[in-house]
Amino acid sequence: AAAWNLAAGLAQPLFTGGRLRGEIRFNEAKVQEAFNQYQSVALNAFREVEQALAAEVWLRTQEQALREAVQQTEASRKLAVYSYRQGLIEILTLLDSYRSTLNAQSAHLAVQRQLLNNRINLYLALGGAV
């Protein structure tokens, strides 16, 4: 009986060899899948950082141009107020200068908001905590 148990114990790995090889292949496939997921996440993070940095440059340029536009429309509005008080222009011209100033300020604020949102996205892409 002892010899029979010893022989059965030695022969058992021979009969389950296919199962063991299958489990090894399965585990290797799981490791490869985890590695591929890691690569995908890392590439996505690099892409997000690159896009946020490119957007930062573009938005800064836009913000500077709109800041100058706001300054110019402010100067135009002040001149229109002065001209209206002197009786040189009509009220519609004055109101148009106010409208232009408000439109420029609104566009400037919108770009500033986009710039802040972009910085938040960059912070998150770099792994910042929420």
mmCIF file of C-alpha atoms in Angstrom:
data_model
loop_
_atom_site.group_PDB
_atom_site.id
_atom_site.type_symbol
_atom_site.label_atom_id
_atom_site.label_comp_id
_atom_site.label_asym_id
_atom_site.label_seq_id
_atom_site.Cartn_x
_atom_site.Cartn_y
_atom_site.Cartn_z
ATOM 1 C CA ALA A 1 0.000 0.000 0.000
ATOM 2 C CA ALA A 2 2.880 2.317 0.814
ATOM 3 C CA ALA A 3 4.477 1.587 -2.562
ATOM 4 C CA TRP A 4 1.150 2.186 -4.297
ATOM 5 C CA ASN A 5 0.718 5.567 -2.523
ATOM 6 C CA LEU A 6 4.301 6.528 -3.400
ATOM 7 C CA ALA A 7 3.806 5.585 -7.058
ATOM 8 C CA ALA A 8 0.490 7.468 -7.215
ATOM 9 C CA GLY A 9 2.080 10.508 -5.568
ATOM 10 C CA LEU A 10 4.909 10.515 -8.109
ATOM 11 C CA ALA A 11 2.640 9.920 -11.092
ATOM 12 C CA GLN A 12 0.086 12.595 -10.167
ATOM 13 C CA PRO A 13 2.170 15.574 -11.480
ATOM 14 C CA LEU A 14 2.555 13.675 -14.775
ATOM 15 C CA PHE A 15 -1.208 13.536 -15.242
ATOM 16 C CA THR A 16 -1.752 17.185 -14.278
ATOM 17 C CA GLY A 17 1.159 18.538 -16.310
ATOM 18 C CA GLY A 18 -1.137 20.031 -18.945
ATOM 19 C CA ARG A 19 -3.156 21.820 -16.306
ATOM 20 C CA LEU A 20 -0.019 23.255 -14.726
ATOM 21 C CA ARG A 21 1.297 24.481 -18.091
ATOM 22 C CA GLY A 22 -2.108 26.011 -18.793
ATOM 23 C CA GLU A 23 -2.094 27.842 -15.477
ATOM 24 C CA ILE A 24 1.414 29.126 -16.202
ATOM 25 C CA ARG A 25 0.324 30.427 -19.614
ATOM 26 C CA PHE A 26 -2.801 31.949 -18.078
ATOM 27 C CA ASN A 27 -0.751 33.760 -15.433
ATOM 28 C CA GLU A 28 1.756 34.942 -18.059
ATOM 29 C CA ALA A 29 -1.151 36.321 -20.111
ATOM 30 C CA LYS A 30 -2.491 38.130 -17.029
ATOM 31 C CA VAL A 31 0.928 39.681 -16.427
ATOM 32 C CA GLN A 32 1.111 40.773 -20.073
ATOM 33 C CA GLU A 33 -2.395 42.253 -19.851
ATOM 34 C CA ALA A 34 -1.475 44.196 -16.716
ATOM 35 C CA PHE A 35 1.672 45.474 -18.430
ATOM 36 C CA ASN A 36 -0.330 46.566 -21.487
ATOM 37 C CA GLN A 37 -2.817 48.385 -19.258
ATOM 38 C CA TYR A 38 0.043 50.130 -17.469
ATOM 39 C CA GLN A 39 1.522 51.196 -20.802
ATOM 40 C CA SER A 40 -1.839 52.514 -21.939
ATOM 41 C CA VAL A 41 -2.356 54.525 -18.749
ATOM 42 C CA ALA A 42 1.178 55.936 -18.900
ATOM 43 C CA LEU A 43 0.831 56.957 -22.552
ATOM 44 C CA ASN A 44 -2.541 58.546 -21.826
ATOM 45 C CA ALA A 45 -1.025 60.529 -18.949
ATOM 46 C CA PHE A 46 1.829 61.741 -21.164
ATOM 47 C CA ARG A 47 -0.679 62.740 -23.852
ATOM 48 C CA GLU A 48 -2.786 64.680 -21.343
ATOM 49 C CA VAL A 49 0.257 66.515 -19.983
ATOM 50 C CA GLU A 50 1.479 67.359 -23.475
ATOM 51 C CA GLN A 51 -1.943 68.671 -24.504
ATOM 52 C CA ALA A 52 -2.270 70.744 -21.342
ATOM 53 C CA LEU A 53 1.167 72.299 -21.847
ATOM 54 C CA ALA A 54 0.395 73.129 -25.490
ATOM 55 C CA ALA A 55 -2.964 74.608 -24.481
ATOM 56 C CA GLU A 56 -1.229 76.684 -21.802
ATOM 57 C CA VAL A 57 0.986 78.371 -24.390
ATOM 58 C CA TRP A 58 -1.926 79.025 -26.748
ATOM 59 C CA LEU A 59 -4.210 80.305 -23.980
ATOM 60 C CA ARG A 60 -1.521 82.638 -22.634
ATOM 61 C CA THR A 61 -1.147 84.144 -26.095
ATOM 62 C CA GLN A 62 -4.908 84.563 -26.378
ATOM 63 C CA GLU A 63 -5.138 86.053 -22.892
ATOM 64 C CA GLN A 64 -2.439 88.617 -23.675
ATOM 65 C CA ALA A 65 -4.138 89.633 -26.926
ATOM 66 C CA LEU A 66 -7.503 89.982 -25.200
ATOM 67 C CA ARG A 67 -5.964 91.980 -22.358
ATOM 68 C CA GLU A 68 -4.665 94.435 -24.939
ATOM 69 C CA ALA A 69 -8.090 94.510 -26.615
ATOM 70 C CA VAL A 70 -9.720 95.328 -23.269
ATOM 71 C CA GLN A 71 -7.254 98.164 -22.731
ATOM 72 C CA GLN A 72 -7.944 99.541 -26.189
ATOM 73 C CA THR A 73 -11.717 99.361 -25.818
ATOM 74 C CA GLU A 74 -11.446 100.988 -22.376
ATOM 75 C CA ALA A 75 -9.520 103.874 -23.943
ATOM 76 C CA SER A 76 -12.098 104.082 -26.730
ATOM 77 C CA ARG A 77 -14.934 104.102 -24.221
ATOM 78 C CA LYS A 78 -13.321 106.867 -22.172
ATOM 79 C CA LEU A 79 -12.868 108.925 -25.322
ATOM 80 C CA ALA A 80 -16.500 108.285 -26.276
ATOM 81 C CA VAL A 81 -17.686 109.424 -22.830
ATOM 82 C CA TYR A 82 -15.624 112.600 -23.162
ATOM 83 C CA SER A 83 -16.877 113.206 -26.711
ATOM 84 C CA TYR A 84 -20.491 112.637 -25.660
ATOM 85 C CA ARG A 85 -20.166 115.106 -22.797
ATOM 86 C CA GLN A 86 -18.784 117.649 -25.244
ATOM 87 C CA GLY A 87 -21.692 116.992 -27.605
ATOM 88 C CA LEU A 88 -19.536 115.607 -30.409
ATOM 89 C CA ILE A 89 -21.151 112.159 -30.702
ATOM 90 C CA GLU A 90 -24.602 110.662 -30.271
ATOM 91 C CA ILE A 91 -25.742 108.366 -27.474
ATOM 92 C CA LEU A 92 -25.766 105.327 -29.800
ATOM 93 C CA THR A 93 -22.050 105.738 -30.431
ATOM 94 C CA LEU A 94 -21.438 105.956 -26.692
ATOM 95 C CA LEU A 95 -23.524 102.851 -26.046
ATOM 96 C CA ASP A 96 -21.694 101.016 -28.820
ATOM 97 C CA SER A 97 -18.366 101.795 -27.138
ATOM 98 C CA TYR A 98 -19.723 100.403 -23.851
ATOM 99 C CA ARG A 99 -20.910 97.273 -25.652
ATOM 100 C CA SER A 100 -17.492 96.783 -27.274
ATOM 101 C CA THR A 101 -15.773 97.156 -23.906
ATOM 102 C CA LEU A 102 -18.088 94.645 -22.245
ATOM 103 C CA ASN A 103 -17.638 92.139 -25.093
ATOM 104 C CA ALA A 104 -13.853 92.422 -24.839
ATOM 105 C CA GLN A 105 -13.964 92.010 -21.060
ATOM 106 C CA SER A 106 -16.247 88.991 -21.381
ATOM 107 C CA ALA A 107 -13.945 87.317 -23.907
ATOM 108 C CA HIS A 108 -10.936 88.068 -21.692
ATOM 109 C CA LEU A 109 -12.626 86.531 -18.658
ATOM 110 C CA ALA A 110 -13.630 83.456 -20.678
ATOM 111 C CA VAL A 111 -10.019 82.851 -21.703
ATOM 112 C CA GLN A 112 -8.835 83.386 -18.135
ATOM 113 C CA ARG A 113 -11.355 80.755 -16.998
ATOM 114 C CA GLN A 114 -10.105 78.359 -19.693
ATOM 115 C CA LEU A 115 -6.547 79.017 -18.562
ATOM 116 C CA LEU A 116 -7.444 78.147 -14.967
ATOM 117 C CA ASN A 117 -9.326 75.011 -16.061
ATOM 118 C CA ASN A 118 -6.319 73.993 -18.138
ATOM 119 C CA ARG A 119 -4.017 74.416 -15.139
ATOM 120 C CA ILE A 120 -6.321 72.235 -13.063
ATOM 121 C CA ASN A 121 -6.265 69.588 -15.800
ATOM 122 C CA LEU A 122 -2.471 69.774 -15.931
ATOM 123 C CA TYR A 123 -2.277 69.378 -12.156
ATOM 124 C CA LEU A 124 -4.527 66.316 -12.320
ATOM 125 C CA ALA A 125 -2.626 64.852 -15.289
ATOM 126 C CA LEU A 126 0.600 65.144 -13.324
ATOM 127 C CA GLY A 127 -0.960 63.076 -10.552
ATOM 128 C CA GLY A 128 -2.263 65.762 -8.229
ATOM 129 C CA ALA A 129 -4.810 64.748 -5.662
ATOM 130 C CA VAL A 130 -8.416 65.800 -6.116
#
